[in-house]
Coordinates of C-alpha atoms in Angstrom, one line a residue:
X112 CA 22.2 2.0 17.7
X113 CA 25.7 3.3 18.0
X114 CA 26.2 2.7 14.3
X115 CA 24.9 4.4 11.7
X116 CA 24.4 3.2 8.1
X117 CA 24.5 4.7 4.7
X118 CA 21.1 2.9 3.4
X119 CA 20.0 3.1 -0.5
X120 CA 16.8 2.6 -1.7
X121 CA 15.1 1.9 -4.6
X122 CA 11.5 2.5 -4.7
X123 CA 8.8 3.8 -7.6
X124 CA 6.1 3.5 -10.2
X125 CA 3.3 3.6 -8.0
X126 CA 2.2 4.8 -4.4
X127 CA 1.7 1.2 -3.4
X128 CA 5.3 0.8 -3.5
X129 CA 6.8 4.2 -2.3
X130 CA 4.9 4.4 0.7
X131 CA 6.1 1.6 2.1
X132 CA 9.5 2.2 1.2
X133 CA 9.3 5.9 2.9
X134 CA 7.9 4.2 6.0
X135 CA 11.1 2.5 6.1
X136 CA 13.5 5.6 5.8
X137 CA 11.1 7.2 8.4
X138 CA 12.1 4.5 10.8
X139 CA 15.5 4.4 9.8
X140 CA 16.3 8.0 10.2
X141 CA 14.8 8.1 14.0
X142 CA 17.2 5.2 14.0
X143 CA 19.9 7.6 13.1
X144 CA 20.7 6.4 10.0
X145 CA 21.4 8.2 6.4
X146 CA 18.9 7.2 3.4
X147 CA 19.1 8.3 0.5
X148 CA 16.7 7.3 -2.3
X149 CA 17.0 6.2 -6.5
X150 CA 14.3 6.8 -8.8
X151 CA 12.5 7.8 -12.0
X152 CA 12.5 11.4 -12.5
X153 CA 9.2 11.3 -14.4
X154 CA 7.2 9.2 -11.7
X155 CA 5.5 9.8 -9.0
X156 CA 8.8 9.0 -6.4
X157 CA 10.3 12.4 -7.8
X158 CA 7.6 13.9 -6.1
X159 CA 6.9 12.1 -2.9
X160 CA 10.5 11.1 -1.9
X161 CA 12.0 14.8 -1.8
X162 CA 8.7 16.0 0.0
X163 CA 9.2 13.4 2.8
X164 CA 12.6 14.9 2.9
X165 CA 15.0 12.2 1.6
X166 CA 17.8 12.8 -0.7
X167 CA 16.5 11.7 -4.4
X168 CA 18.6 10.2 -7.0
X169 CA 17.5 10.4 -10.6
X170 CA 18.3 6.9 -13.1
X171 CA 16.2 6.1 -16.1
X172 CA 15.1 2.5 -16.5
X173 CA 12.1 0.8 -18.4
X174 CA 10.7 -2.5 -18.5
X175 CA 10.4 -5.2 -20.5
X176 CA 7.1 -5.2 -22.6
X177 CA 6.6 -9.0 -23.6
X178 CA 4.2 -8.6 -26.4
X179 CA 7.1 -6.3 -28.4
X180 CA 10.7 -8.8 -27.8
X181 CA 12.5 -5.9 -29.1
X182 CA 12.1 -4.3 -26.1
X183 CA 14.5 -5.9 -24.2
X184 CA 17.3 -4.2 -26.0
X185 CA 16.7 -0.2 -24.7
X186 CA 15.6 -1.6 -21.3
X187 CA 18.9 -3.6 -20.7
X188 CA 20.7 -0.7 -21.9
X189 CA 18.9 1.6 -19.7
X190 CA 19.8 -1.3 -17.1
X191 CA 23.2 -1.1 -17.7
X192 CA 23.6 2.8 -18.0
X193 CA 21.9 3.3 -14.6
X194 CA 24.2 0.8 -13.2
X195 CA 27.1 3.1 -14.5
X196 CA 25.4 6.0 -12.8
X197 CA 24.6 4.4 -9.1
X198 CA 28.6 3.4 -9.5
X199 CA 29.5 6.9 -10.2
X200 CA 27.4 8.4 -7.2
X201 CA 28.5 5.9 -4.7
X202 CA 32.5 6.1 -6.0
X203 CA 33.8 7.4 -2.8
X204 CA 31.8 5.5 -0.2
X205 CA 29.3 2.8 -0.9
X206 CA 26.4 1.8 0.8
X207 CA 26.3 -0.2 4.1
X208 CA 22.7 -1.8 2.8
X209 CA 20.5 -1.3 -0.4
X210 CA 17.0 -1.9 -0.2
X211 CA 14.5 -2.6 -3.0
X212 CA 10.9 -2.6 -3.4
X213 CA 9.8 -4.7 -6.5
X214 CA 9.5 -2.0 -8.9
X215 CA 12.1 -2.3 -12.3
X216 CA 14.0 0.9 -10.6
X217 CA 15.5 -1.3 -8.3
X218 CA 17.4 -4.2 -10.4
X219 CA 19.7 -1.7 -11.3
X220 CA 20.7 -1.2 -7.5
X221 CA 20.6 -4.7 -6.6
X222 CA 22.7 -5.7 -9.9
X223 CA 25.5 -3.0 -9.0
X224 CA 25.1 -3.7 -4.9
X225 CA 25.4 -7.3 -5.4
X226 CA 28.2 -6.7 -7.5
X227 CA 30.2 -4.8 -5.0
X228 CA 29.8 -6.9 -1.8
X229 CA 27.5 -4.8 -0.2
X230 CA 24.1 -6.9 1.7
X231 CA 20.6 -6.6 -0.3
X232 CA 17.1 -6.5 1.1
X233 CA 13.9 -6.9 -0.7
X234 CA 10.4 -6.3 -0.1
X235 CA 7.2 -7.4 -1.4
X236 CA 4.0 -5.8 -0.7
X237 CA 1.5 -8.4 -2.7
X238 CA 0.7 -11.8 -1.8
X239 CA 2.0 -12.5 -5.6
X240 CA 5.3 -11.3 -6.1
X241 CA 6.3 -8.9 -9.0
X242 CA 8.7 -10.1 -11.7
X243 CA 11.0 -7.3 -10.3
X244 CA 11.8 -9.1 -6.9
X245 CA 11.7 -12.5 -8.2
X246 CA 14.2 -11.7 -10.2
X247 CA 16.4 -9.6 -7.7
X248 CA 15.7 -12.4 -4.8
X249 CA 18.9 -14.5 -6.1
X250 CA 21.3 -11.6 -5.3
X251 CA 19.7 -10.8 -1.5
X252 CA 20.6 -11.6 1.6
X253 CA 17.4 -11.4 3.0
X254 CA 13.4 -11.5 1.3
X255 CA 11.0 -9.5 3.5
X256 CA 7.0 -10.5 2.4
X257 CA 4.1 -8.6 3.6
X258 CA 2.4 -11.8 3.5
X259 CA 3.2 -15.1 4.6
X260 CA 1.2 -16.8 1.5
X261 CA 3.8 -15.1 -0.7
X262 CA 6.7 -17.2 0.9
X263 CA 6.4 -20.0 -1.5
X264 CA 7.1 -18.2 -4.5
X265 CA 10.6 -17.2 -3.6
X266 CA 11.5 -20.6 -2.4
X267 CA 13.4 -21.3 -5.7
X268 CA 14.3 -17.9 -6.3
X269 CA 16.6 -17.3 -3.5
X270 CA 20.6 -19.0 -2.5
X271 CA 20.9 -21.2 0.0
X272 CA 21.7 -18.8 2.7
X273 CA 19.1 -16.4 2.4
X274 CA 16.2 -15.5 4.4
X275 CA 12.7 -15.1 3.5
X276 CA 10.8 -13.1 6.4
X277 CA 7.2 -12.3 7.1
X278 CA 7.3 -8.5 8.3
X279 CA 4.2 -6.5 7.1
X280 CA 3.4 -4.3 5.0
X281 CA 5.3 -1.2 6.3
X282 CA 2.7 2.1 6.5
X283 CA 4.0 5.9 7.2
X284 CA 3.8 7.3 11.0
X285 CA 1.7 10.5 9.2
X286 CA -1.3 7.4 8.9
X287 CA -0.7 5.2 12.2
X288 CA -0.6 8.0 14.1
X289 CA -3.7 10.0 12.8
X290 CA -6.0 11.0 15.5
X291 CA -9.7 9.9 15.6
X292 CA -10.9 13.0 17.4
X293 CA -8.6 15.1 14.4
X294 CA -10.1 12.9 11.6
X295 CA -14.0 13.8 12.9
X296 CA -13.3 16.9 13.1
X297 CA -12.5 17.3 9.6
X298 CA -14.9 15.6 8.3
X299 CA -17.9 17.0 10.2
X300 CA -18.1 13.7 12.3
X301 CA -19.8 13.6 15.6
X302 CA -18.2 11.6 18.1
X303 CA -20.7 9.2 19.1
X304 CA -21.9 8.9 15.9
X305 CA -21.2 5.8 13.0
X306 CA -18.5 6.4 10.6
X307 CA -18.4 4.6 7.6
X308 CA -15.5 4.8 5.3
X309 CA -15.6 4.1 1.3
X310 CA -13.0 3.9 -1.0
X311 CA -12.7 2.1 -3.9
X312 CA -9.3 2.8 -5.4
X313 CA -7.7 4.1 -8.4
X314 CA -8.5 0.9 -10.2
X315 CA -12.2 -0.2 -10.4
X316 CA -14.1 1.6 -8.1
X317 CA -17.3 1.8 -10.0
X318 CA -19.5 -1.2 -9.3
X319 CA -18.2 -0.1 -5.7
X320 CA -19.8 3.3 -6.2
X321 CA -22.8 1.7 -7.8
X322 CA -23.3 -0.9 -5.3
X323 CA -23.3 1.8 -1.7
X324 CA -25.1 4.3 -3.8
X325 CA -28.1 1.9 -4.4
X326 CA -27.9 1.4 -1.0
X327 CA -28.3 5.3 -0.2
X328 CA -32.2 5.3 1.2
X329 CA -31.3 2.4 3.5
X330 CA -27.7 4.2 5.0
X331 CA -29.4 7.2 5.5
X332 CA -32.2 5.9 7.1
X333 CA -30.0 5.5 10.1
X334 CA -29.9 8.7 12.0
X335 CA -26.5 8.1 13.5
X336 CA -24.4 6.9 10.4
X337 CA -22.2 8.9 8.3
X338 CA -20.6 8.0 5.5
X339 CA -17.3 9.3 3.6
X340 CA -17.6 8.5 0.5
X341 CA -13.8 8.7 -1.8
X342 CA -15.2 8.2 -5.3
X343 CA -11.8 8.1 -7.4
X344 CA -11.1 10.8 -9.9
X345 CA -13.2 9.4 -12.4
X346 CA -16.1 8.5 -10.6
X347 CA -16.5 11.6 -8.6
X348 CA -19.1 13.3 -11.3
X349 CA -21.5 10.5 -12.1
X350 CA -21.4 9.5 -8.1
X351 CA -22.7 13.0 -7.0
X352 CA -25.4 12.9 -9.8
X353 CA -26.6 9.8 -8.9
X354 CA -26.6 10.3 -5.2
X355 CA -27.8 13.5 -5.9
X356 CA -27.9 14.0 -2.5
X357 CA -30.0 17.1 -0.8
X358 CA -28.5 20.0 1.4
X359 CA -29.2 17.8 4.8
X360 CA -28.4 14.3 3.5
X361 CA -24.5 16.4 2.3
X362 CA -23.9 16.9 6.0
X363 CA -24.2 12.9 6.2
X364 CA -22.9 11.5 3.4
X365 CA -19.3 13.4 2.3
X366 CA -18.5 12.7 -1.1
X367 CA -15.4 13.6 -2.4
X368 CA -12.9 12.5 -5.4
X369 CA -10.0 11.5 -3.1
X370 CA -9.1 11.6 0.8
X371 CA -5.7 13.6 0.9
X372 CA -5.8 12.9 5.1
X373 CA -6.2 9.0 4.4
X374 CA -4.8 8.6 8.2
X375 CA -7.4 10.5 9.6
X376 CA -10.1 9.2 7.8
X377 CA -9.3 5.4 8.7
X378 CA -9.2 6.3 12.8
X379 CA -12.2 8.2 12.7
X380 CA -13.9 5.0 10.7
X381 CA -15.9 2.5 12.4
X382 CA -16.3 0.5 9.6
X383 CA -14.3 0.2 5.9
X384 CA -15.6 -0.6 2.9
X385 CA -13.0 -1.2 0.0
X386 CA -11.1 -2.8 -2.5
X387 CA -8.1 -5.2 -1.5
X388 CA -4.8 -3.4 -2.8
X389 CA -2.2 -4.0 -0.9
X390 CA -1.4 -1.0 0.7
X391 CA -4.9 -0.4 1.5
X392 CA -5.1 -3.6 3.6
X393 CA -1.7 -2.5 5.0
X394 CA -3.5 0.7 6.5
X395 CA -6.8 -0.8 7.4
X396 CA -4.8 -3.5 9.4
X397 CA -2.4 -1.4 10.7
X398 CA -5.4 1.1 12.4
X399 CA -7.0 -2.0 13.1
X400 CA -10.5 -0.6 11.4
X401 CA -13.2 -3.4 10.9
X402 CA -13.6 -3.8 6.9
X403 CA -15.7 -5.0 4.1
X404 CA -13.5 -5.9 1.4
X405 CA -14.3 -6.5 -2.3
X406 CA -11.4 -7.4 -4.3
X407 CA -11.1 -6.1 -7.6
X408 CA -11.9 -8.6 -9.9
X409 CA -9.3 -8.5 -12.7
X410 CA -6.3 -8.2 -10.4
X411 CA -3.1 -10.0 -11.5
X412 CA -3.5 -13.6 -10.4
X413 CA -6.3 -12.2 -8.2
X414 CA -3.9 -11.1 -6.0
X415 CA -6.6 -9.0 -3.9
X416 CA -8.3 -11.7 -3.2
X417 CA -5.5 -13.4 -1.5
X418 CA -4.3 -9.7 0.0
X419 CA -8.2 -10.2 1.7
X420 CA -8.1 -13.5 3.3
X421 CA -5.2 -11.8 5.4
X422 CA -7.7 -9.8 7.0
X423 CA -10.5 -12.2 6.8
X424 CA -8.5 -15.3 8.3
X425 CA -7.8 -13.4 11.3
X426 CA -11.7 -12.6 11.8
X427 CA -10.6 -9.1 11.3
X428 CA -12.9 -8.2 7.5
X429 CA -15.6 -9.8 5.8
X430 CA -14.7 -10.7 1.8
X431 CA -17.3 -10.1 -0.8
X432 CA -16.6 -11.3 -4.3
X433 CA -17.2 -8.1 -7.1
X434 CA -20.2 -10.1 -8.8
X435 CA -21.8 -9.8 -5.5
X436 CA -22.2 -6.4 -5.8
X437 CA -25.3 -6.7 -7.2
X438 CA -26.9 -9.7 -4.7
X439 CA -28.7 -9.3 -1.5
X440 CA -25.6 -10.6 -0.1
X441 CA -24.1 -7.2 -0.5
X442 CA -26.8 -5.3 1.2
X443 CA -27.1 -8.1 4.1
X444 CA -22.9 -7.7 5.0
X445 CA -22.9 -4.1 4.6
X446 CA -25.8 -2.9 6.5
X447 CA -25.6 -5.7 9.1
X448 CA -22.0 -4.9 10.0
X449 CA -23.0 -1.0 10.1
X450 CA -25.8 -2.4 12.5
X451 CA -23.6 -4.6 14.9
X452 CA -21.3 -2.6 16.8
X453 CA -20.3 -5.7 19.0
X454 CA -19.0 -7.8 15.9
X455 CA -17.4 -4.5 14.7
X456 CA -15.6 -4.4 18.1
X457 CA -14.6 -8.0 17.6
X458 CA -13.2 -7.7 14.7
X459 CA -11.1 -4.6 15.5
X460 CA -9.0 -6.4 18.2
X461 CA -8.6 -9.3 15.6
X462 CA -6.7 -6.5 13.5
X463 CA -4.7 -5.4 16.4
X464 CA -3.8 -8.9 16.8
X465 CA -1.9 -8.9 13.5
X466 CA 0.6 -6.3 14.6
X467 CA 0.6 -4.4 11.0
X468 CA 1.6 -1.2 12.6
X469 CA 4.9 -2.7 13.6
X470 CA 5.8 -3.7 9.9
X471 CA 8.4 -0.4 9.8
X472 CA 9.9 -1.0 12.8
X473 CA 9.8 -5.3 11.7
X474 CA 11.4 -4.4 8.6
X475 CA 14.0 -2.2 9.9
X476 CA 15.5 -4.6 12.0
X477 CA 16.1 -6.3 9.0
X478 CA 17.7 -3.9 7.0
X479 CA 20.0 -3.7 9.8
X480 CA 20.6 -6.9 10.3
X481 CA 21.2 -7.5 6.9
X482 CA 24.3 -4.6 7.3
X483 CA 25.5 -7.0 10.3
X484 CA 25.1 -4.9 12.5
X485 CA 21.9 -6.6 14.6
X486 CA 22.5 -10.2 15.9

């Protein structure tokens, strides 16, 4: 691209949005373009963005709490005053594109962008949209969706010449391009052996650490399985106790509190067993990893559930409802996927079918096209 763009983004709260939204930059700066980034300075973006190398730009905003109206008066005037800031910053030149990723930090830079003329992109990550981008979608030129159930909901949100696209669920290169051979080595792996990954995420991992731990005598009992085992923070203690796993079954069963190398651990895995976050399907589709996938039942709108049947429509993951857990259903999917290496295979190249390691690159295009400068 001979042109290069000056590309804002606002991204933060959570991981489940700023990943995605540095998977973006990533791609646009190989593209050649300048991104710059506007955040919280007390969340997790302030930490993430200037580590991935991005310029960060502090603004202070706060939601709306709807159980306490009065609220709405500091977080408008934190609304407004952030406004005043981003106009400030960008006085001089403004930015070709502004992109936002459904967290409250970005309705300030969709207000002001909107305001000045310049073309808005949003993305959505669930398959329910966030309040955030439903109420930014009016202002956009174009709605990007991870998922195409969650194109109905902005059908009365958006103007009569926007576009609502289906792109993915953008992931970072550090993950699709992690190395099985790399990811057994670090975690003590052999190659021709069975890899089963476990992670339950930050919210509600414990009936998924009950359920595989009561499952410990039968997992074991196969002589070429290993399992890594990412307890969550919380979990991590009462996991190792009740495994309580001897000196020989540790060099088979890796327990730890969280995976730091979550790339690595996904293309050494033969087989996932997880919750249904978004970005967690995002990675296991993008690496095309087989998966069992219990949703976590108290989800907004049980929006994991409806993240899952992505997966599971495409023949690519089994679904398992939470109060399953405790069935033989549980035991049946788990061990007889860790037991069929052919449906595993099958259901692999139904993930690579989906093309989620192209939802950067998808999304991208977008953003550019968007700033007129793609077809």
């Amino acid at each position: 691209m001979a042109d290069s763009l000056r590309v804002a983004i606002a991204a933060g709260g959570t991981a489940g949005h700023i990943n995605p939204a540095l998977a973006l930059a990533e791609e646009l700066r190989a593209r050649g373009h300048e991104v710059e980034f506007f955040g919280q300075p007390t969340r997790l973006e302030s930490t993430l963005v200037p580590k991935a190398g991005f310029p960060f730009n502090p603004i202070d905003v706060t939601g709306f709490d709807r159980s306490r109206p009065w609220t709405l008066v500091s977080a408008l005037w934190r609304m407004h005053a952030a406004e005043r800031t981003i106009g400030a910053h960008f006085a001089q030149v403004k930015p070709d594109v502004a992109v936002g990723f459904g967290a409250y930090i970005e309705l300030p830079l969709i207000n002001w962008c909107h305001k000045q003329g310049v073309p808005c992109v949003i993305h959505e990550q669930n398959s329910v949209p966030g309040l955030a981008n439903k109420t930014s979608a009016g202002k956009v030129k174009t709605v990007c969706v991870s998922l195409p159930v969650a194109i109905d909901a902005f059908r009365d949100k958006v103007s009569a010449d926007t576009q609502i696209v289906v792109t993915g669920n953008p992931v970072r290169k550090s993950v699709i391009g992690a190395s099985r051979a790399d990811g057994r080595r670090d975690f003590g792996v052999p190659e021709d052996a069975t890899m089963l990954l476990v992670f339950g995420g930050s919210l509600g991992a414990r009936h998924l650490n009950q359920g595989v731990c009561a499952l410990k005598d039968e997992l074991l009992s196969r002589p070429d399985l290993y399992v890594v085992h990412s307890t969550g923070k919380a979990d991590y203690d009462s996991v190792v106790k009740e495994l309580a796993l001897t000196k020989e079954q540790q060099a088979r069963w890796r327990v730890m509190p969280y995976i730091d190398k979550m790339g690595e651990a996904l293309a050494a895995a033969d087989l996932v067993l997880s919750r249904a976050g978004a970005s967690s399907v995002a990675e296991i589709a993008a690496l095309a990893v087989p998966s069992m996938l219990v949703p976590y039942p108290f989800a907004t709108a049980d929006h994991q559930t409806t993240n899952a049947r992505y997966l599971v429509d495409a023949g690519a993951a089994v679904l398992l409802a939470d109060d399953a857990i405790d069935t033989p259903a549980f035991r049946e999917d788990l061990l007889g996927l860790v037991d069929d290496s052919a449906r595993r295979d099958a259901m692999r190249k139904a993930a690579r079918g989906l093309g989620q390691d192209k939802a950067a690159v998808a999304l991208a295009d977008q953003v550019e096209s968007a700033a007129a400068l793609k077809g």
